[in-house]
PDB file of C-alpha atoms in Angstrom:
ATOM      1  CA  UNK A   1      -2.752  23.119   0.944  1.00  0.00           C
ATOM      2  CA  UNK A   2      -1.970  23.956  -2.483  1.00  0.00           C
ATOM      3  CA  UNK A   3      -3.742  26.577  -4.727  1.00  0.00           C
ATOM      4  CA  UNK A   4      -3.109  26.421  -8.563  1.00  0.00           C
ATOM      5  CA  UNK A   5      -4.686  28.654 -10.856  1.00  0.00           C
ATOM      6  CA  UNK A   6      -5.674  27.092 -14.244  1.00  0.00           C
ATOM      7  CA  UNK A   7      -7.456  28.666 -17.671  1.00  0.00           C
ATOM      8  CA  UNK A   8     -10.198  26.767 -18.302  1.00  0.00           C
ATOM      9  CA  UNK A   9     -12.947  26.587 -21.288  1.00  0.00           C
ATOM     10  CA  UNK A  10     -16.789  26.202 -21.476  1.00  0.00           C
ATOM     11  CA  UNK A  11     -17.435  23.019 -23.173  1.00  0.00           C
ATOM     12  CA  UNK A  12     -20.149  22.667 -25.453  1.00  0.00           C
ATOM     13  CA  UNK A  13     -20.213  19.167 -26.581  1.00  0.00           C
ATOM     14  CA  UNK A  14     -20.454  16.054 -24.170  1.00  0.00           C
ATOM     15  CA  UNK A  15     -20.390  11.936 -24.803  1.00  0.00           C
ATOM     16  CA  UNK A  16     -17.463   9.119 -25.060  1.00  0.00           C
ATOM     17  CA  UNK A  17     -16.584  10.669 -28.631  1.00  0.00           C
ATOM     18  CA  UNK A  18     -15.980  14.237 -27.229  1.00  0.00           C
ATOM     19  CA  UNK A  19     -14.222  13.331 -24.414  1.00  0.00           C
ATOM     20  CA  UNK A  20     -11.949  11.121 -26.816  1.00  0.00           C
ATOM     21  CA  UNK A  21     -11.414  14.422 -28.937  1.00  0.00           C
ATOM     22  CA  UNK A  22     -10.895  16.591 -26.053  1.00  0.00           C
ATOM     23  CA  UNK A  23      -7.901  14.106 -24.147  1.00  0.00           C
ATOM     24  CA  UNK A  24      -6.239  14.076 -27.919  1.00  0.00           C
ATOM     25  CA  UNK A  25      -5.961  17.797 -27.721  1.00  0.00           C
ATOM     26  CA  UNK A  26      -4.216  17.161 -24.372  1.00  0.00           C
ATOM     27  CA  UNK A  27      -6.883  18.553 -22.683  1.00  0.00           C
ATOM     28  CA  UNK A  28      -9.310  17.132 -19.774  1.00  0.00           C
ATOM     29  CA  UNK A  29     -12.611  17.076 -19.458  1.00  0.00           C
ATOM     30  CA  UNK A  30     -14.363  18.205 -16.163  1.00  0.00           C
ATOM     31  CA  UNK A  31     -17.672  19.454 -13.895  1.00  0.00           C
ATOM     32  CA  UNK A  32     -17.920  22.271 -11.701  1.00  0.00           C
ATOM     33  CA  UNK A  33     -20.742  21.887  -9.116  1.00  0.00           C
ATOM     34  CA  UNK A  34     -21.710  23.558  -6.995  1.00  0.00           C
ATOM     35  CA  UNK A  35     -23.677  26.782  -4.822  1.00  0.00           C
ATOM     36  CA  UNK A  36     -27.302  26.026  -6.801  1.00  0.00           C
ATOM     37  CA  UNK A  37     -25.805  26.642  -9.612  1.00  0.00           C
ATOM     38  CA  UNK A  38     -26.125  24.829 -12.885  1.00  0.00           C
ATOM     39  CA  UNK A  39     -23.101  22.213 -12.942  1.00  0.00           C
ATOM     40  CA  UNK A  40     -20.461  23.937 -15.470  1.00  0.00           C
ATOM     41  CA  UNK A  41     -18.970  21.606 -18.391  1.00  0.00           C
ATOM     42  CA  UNK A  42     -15.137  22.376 -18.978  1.00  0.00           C
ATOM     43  CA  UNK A  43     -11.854  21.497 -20.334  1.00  0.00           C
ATOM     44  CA  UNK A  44      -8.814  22.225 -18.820  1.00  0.00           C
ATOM     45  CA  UNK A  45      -5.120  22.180 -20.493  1.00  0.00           C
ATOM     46  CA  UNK A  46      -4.128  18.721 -19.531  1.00  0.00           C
ATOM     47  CA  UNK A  47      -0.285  18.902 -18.495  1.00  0.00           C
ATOM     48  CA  UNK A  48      -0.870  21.973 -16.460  1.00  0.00           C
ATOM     49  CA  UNK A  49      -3.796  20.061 -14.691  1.00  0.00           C
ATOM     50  CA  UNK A  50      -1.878  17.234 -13.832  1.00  0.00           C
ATOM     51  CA  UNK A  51       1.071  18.930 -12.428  1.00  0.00           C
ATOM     52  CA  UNK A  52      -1.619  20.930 -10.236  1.00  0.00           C
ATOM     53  CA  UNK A  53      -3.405  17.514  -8.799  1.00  0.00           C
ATOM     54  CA  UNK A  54       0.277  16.698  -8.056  1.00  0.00           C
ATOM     55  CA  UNK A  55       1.292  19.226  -5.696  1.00  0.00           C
ATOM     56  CA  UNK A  56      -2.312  19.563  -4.099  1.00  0.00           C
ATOM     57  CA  UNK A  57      -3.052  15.447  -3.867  1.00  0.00           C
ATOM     58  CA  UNK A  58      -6.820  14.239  -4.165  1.00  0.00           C
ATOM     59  CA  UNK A  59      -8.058  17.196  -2.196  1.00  0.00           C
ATOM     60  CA  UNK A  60      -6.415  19.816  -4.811  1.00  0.00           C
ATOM     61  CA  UNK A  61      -7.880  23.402  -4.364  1.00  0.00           C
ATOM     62  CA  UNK A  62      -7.798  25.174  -7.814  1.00  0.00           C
ATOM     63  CA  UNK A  63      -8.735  28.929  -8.922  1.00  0.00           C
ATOM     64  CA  UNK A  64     -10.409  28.523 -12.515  1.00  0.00           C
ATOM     65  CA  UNK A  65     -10.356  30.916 -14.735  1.00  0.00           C
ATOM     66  CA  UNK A  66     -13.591  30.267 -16.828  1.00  0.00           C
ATOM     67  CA  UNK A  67     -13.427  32.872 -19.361  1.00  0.00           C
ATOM     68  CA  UNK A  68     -12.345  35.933 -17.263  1.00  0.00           C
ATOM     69  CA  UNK A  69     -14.693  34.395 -14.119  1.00  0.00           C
ATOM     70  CA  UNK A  70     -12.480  33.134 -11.152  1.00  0.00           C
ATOM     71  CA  UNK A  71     -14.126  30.023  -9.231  1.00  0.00           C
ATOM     72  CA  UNK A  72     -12.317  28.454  -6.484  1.00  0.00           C
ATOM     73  CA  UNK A  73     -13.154  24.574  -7.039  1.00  0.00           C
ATOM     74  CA  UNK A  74     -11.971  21.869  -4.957  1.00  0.00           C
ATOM     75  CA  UNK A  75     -11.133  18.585  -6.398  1.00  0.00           C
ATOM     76  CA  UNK A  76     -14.176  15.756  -5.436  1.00  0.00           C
ATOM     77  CA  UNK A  77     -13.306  12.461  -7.985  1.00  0.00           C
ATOM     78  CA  UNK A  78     -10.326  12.084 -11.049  1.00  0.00           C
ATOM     79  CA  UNK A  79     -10.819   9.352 -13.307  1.00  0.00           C
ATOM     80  CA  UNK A  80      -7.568   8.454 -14.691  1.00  0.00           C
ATOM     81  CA  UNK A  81      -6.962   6.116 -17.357  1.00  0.00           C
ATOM     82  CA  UNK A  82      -5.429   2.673 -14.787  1.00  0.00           C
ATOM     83  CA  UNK A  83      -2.808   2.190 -17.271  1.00  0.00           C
ATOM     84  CA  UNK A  84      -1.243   5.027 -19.291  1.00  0.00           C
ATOM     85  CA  UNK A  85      -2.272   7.271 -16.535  1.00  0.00           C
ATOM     86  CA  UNK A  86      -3.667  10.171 -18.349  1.00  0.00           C
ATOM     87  CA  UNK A  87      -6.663  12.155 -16.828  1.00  0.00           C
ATOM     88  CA  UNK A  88     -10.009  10.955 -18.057  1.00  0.00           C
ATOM     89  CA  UNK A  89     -12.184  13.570 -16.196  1.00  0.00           C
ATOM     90  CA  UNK A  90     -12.662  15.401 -13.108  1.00  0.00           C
ATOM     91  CA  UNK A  91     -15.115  16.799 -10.973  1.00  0.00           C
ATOM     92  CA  UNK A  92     -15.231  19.945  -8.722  1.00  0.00           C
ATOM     93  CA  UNK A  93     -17.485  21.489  -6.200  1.00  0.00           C
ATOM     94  CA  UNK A  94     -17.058  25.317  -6.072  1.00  0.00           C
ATOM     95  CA  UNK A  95     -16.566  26.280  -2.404  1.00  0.00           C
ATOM     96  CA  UNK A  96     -16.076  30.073  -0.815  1.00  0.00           C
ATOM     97  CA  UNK A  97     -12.865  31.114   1.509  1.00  0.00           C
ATOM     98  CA  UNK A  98     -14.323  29.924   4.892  1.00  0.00           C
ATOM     99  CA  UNK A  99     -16.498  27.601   3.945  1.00  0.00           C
ATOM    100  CA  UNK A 100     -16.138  24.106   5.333  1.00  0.00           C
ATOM    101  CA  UNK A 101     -16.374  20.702   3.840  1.00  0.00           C
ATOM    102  CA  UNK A 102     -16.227  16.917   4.069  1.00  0.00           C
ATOM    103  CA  UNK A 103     -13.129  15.310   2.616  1.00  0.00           C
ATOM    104  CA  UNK A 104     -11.379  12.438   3.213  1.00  0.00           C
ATOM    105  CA  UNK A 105      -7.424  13.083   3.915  1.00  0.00           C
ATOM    106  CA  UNK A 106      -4.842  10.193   3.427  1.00  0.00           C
ATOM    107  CA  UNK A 107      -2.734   8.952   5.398  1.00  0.00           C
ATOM    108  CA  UNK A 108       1.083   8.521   4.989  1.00  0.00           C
ATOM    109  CA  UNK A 109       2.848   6.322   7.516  1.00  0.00           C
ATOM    110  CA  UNK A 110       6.756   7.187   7.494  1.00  0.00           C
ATOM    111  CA  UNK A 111       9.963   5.897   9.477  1.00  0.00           C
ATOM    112  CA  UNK A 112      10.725   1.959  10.180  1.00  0.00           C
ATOM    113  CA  UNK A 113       9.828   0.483  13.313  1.00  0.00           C
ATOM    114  CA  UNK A 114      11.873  -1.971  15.280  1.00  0.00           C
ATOM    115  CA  UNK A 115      13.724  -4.834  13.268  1.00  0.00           C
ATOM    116  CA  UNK A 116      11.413  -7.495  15.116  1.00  0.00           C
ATOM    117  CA  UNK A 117       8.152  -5.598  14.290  1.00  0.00           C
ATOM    118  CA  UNK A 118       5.949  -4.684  11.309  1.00  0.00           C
ATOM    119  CA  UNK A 119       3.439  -1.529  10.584  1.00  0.00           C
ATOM    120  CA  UNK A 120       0.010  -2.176   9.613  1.00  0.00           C
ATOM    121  CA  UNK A 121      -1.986   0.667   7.570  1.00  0.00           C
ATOM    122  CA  UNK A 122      -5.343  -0.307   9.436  1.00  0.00           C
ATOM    123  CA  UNK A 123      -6.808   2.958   7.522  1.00  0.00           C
ATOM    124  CA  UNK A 124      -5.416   4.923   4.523  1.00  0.00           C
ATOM    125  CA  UNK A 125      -7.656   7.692   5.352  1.00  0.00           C
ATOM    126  CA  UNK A 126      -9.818   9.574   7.586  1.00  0.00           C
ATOM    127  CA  UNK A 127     -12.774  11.774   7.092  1.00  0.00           C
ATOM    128  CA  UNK A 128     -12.476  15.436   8.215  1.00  0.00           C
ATOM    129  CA  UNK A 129     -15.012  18.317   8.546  1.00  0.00           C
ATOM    130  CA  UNK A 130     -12.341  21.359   7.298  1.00  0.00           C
ATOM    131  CA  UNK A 131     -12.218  24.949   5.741  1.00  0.00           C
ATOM    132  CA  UNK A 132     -11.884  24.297   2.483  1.00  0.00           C
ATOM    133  CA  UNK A 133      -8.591  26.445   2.316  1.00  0.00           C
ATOM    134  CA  UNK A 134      -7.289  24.514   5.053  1.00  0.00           C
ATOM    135  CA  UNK A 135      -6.862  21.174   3.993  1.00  0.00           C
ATOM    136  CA  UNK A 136      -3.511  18.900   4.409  1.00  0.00           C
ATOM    137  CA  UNK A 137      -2.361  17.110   1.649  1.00  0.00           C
ATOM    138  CA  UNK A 138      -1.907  14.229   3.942  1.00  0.00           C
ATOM    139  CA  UNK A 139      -1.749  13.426   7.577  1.00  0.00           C
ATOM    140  CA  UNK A 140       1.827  12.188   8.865  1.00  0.00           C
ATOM    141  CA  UNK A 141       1.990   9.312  11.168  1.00  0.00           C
ATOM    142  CA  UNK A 142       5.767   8.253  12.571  1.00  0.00           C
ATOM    143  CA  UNK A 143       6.314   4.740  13.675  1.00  0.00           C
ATOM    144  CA  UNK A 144      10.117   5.145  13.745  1.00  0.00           C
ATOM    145  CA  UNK A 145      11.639   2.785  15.767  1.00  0.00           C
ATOM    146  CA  UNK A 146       8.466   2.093  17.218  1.00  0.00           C
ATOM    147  CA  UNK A 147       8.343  -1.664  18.889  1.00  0.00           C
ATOM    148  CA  UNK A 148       5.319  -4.099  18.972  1.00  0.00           C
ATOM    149  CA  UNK A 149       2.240  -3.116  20.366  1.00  0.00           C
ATOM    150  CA  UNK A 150       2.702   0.601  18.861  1.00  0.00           C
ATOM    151  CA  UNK A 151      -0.823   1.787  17.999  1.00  0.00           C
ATOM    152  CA  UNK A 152      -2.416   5.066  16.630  1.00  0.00           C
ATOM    153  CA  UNK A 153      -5.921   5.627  16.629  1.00  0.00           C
ATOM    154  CA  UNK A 154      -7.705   8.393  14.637  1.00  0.00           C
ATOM    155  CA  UNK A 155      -7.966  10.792  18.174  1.00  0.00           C
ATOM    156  CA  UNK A 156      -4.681  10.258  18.336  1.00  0.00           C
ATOM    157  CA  UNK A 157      -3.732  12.169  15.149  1.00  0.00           C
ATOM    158  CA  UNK A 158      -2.976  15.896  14.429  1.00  0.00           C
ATOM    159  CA  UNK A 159      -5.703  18.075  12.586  1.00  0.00           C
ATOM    160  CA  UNK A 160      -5.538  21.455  11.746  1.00  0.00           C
ATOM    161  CA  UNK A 161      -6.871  23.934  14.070  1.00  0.00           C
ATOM    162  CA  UNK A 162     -10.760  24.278  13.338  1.00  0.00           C
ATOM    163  CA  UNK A 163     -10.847  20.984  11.997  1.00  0.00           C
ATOM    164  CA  UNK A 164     -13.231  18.203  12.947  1.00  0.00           C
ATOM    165  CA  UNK A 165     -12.731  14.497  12.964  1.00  0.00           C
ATOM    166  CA  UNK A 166     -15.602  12.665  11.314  1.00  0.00           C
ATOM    167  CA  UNK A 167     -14.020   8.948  11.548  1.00  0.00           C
ATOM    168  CA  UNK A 168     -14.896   7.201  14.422  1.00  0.00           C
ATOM    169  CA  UNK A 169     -12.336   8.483  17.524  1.00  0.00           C
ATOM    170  CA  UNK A 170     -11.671   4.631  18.459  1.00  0.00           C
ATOM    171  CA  UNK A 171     -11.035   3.618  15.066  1.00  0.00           C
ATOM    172  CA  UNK A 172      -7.751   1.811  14.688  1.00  0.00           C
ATOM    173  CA  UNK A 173      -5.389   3.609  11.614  1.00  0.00           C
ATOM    174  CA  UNK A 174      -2.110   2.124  12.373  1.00  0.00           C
ATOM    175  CA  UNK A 175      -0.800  -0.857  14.036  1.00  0.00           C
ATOM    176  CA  UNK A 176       2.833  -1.986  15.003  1.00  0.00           C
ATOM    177  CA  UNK A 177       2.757  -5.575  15.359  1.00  0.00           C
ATOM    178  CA  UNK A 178       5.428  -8.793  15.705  1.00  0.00           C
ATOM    179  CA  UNK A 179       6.961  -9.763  12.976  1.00  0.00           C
ATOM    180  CA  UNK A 180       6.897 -13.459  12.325  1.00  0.00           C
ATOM    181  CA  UNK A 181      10.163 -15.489  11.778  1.00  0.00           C
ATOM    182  CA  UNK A 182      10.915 -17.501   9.026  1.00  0.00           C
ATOM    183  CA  UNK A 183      10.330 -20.641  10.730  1.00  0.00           C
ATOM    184  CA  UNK A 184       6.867 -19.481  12.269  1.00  0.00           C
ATOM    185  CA  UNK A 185       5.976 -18.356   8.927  1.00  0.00           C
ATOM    186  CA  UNK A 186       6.928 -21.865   7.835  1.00  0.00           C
ATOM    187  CA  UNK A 187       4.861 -23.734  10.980  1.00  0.00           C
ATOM    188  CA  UNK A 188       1.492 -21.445  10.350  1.00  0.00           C
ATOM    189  CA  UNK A 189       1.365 -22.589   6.482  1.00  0.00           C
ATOM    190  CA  UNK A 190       2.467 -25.783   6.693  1.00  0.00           C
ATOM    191  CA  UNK A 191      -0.634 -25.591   9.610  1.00  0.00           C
ATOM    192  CA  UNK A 192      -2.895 -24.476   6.908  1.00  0.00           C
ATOM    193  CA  UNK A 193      -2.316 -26.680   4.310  1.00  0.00           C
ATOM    194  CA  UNK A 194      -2.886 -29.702   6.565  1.00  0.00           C
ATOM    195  CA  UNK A 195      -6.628 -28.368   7.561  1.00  0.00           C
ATOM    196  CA  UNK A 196      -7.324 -28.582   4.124  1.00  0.00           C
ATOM    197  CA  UNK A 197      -5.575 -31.113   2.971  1.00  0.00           C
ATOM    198  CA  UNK A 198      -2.880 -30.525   0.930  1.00  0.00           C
ATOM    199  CA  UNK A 199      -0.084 -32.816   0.967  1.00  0.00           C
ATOM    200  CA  UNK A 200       3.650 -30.935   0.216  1.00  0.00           C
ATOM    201  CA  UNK A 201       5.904 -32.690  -1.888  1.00  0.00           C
ATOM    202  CA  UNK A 202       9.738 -33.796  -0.415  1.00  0.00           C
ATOM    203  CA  UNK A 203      12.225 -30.817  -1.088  1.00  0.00           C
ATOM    204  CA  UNK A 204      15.665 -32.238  -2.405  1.00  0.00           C
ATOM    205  CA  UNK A 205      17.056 -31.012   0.665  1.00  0.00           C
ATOM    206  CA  UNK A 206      14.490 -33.561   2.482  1.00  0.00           C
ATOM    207  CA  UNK A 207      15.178 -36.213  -0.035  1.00  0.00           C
ATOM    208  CA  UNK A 208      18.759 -36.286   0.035  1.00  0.00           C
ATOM    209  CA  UNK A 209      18.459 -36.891   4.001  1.00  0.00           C
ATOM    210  CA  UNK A 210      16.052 -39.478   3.749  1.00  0.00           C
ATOM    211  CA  UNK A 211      18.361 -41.544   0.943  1.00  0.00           C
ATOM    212  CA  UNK A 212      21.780 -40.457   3.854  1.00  0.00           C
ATOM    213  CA  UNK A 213      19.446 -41.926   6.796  1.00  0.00           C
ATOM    214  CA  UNK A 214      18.851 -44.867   4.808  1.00  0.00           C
ATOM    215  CA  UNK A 215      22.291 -45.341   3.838  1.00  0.00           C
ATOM    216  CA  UNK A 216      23.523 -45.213   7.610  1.00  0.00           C
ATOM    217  CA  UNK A 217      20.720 -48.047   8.427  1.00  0.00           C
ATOM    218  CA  UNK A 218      21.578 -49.997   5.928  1.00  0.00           C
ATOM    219  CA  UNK A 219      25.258 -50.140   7.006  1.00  0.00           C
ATOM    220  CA  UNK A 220      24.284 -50.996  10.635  1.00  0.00           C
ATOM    221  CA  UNK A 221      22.080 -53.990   8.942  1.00  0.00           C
ATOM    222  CA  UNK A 222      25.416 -55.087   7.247  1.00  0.00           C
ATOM    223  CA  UNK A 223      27.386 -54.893  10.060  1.00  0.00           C
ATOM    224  CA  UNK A 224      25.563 -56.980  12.278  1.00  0.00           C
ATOM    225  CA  UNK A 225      25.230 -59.443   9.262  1.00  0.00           C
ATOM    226  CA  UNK A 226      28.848 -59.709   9.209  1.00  0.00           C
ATOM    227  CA  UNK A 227      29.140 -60.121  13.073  1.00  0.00           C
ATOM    228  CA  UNK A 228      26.906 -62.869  12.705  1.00  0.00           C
ATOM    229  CA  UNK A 229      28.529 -64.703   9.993  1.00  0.00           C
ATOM    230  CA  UNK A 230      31.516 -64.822  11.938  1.00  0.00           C
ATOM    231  CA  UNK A 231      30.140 -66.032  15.107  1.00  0.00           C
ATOM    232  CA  UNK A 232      28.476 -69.014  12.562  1.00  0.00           C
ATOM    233  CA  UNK A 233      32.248 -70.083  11.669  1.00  0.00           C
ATOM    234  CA  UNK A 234      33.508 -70.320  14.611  1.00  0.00           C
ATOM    235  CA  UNK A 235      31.153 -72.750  15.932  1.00  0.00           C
ATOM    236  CA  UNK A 236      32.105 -74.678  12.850  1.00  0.00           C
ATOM    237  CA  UNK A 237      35.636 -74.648  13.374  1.00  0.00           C
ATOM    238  CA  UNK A 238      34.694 -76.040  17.004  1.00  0.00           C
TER     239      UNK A 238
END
């Protein structure tokens, strides 16, 4: 996993107005628990932080350098703003080389499975006991050219060595399943809509046949008017 060293700063004032102060200096306030120690309040330069969270992903491992004090910290929670995407805040726990602890570890699903199939993220992530300076990014699963009925469960996947799997072994993380066609797609909601209720209205494409079909009866009805007719005069000119 990544380790990124960033400067930090104590941080002396707290609340929603010093926070606002601190993210207009492009900085980002954070929390460093951990050890029975006194949580630590801190800002951290915000562009360097962000680049850091980027290589290391949610489980980031950072050295801090808290005034000339080096904590290793691994990242618990980011708040980021759900828009702009700035950092809002961050918390740490401070952890030793060796030490192991709970994370969660997401899961990326790569390759494309069979044209007739479709992958199903069952689980984004599972939970891992780990050494803290041994933690993936991210767990690979393949499902290239995988066909239906393709399943991986969470024994099924890769940890690093001394690792241990906290999610249950049985649990289901991805599954490979049929795709539907376009015309089953169309039968199950067109299914759906009638168990409720809901009456469709005619497509033009459905209209126009209707008024075509009518058309055609309607020139049968005159023909065999006509036929008629002419079978009528004939007994006349009898």
């Amino acid at each position: 996993m990544s380790e990124e060293k960033i400067k930090a700063e104590n941080r002396t004032q707290f609340g929603k107005g010093a926070a606002r102060r601190i993210r207009r200096d492009d900085k980002v306030p954070a929390v460093l628990y951990g050890h029975g120690s006194d949580p630590k309040h801190i800002t951290l330069p915000g562009h360097d932080t962000m680049m850091a969270l980027k290589h290391g992903g949610s489980n980031a491992l950072l050295y801090l350098d808290i005034e000339g004090t080096t904590h290793l910290a691994l990242t618990k929670q980011i708040q980021a703003d759900p828009i702009k995407g700035f950092l809002e805040h961050i918390d740490f726990v401070e952890v030793k080389k060796g030490e192991k602890v709970t994370v969660d570890i997401p899961i990326h699903v790569i390759g494309e499975s069979k044209s007739d199939a479709m992958t199903v993220t069952e689980l984004n992530n599972v939970s891992v006991e780990a050494e803290a300076t041994n933690i993936p990014e991210y767990l690979e699963i393949s499902v290239e050219d995988a066909d239906a009925g393709f399943q991986v469960f969470a024994k099924d996947i890769e940890l690093p060595s001394g690792s241990v799997l906290l999610t249950d072994e049985d649990s289901l993380i991805v599954n490979v399943v049929h795709a539907p066609t376009a015309e089953e797609v169309e039968a199950e909601l067109e299914e759906a809509e009638a168990e409720v209720g809901i009456e469709r209205d005619e497509s033009d494409e459905e209209i126009a046949e209707g008024a075509a079909e009518a058309d055609a009866e309607s020139g049968v009805s005159d023909s065999g008017s006509d036929e008629g007719g002419d079978a009528g005069s004939g007994d006349d000119e009898s």
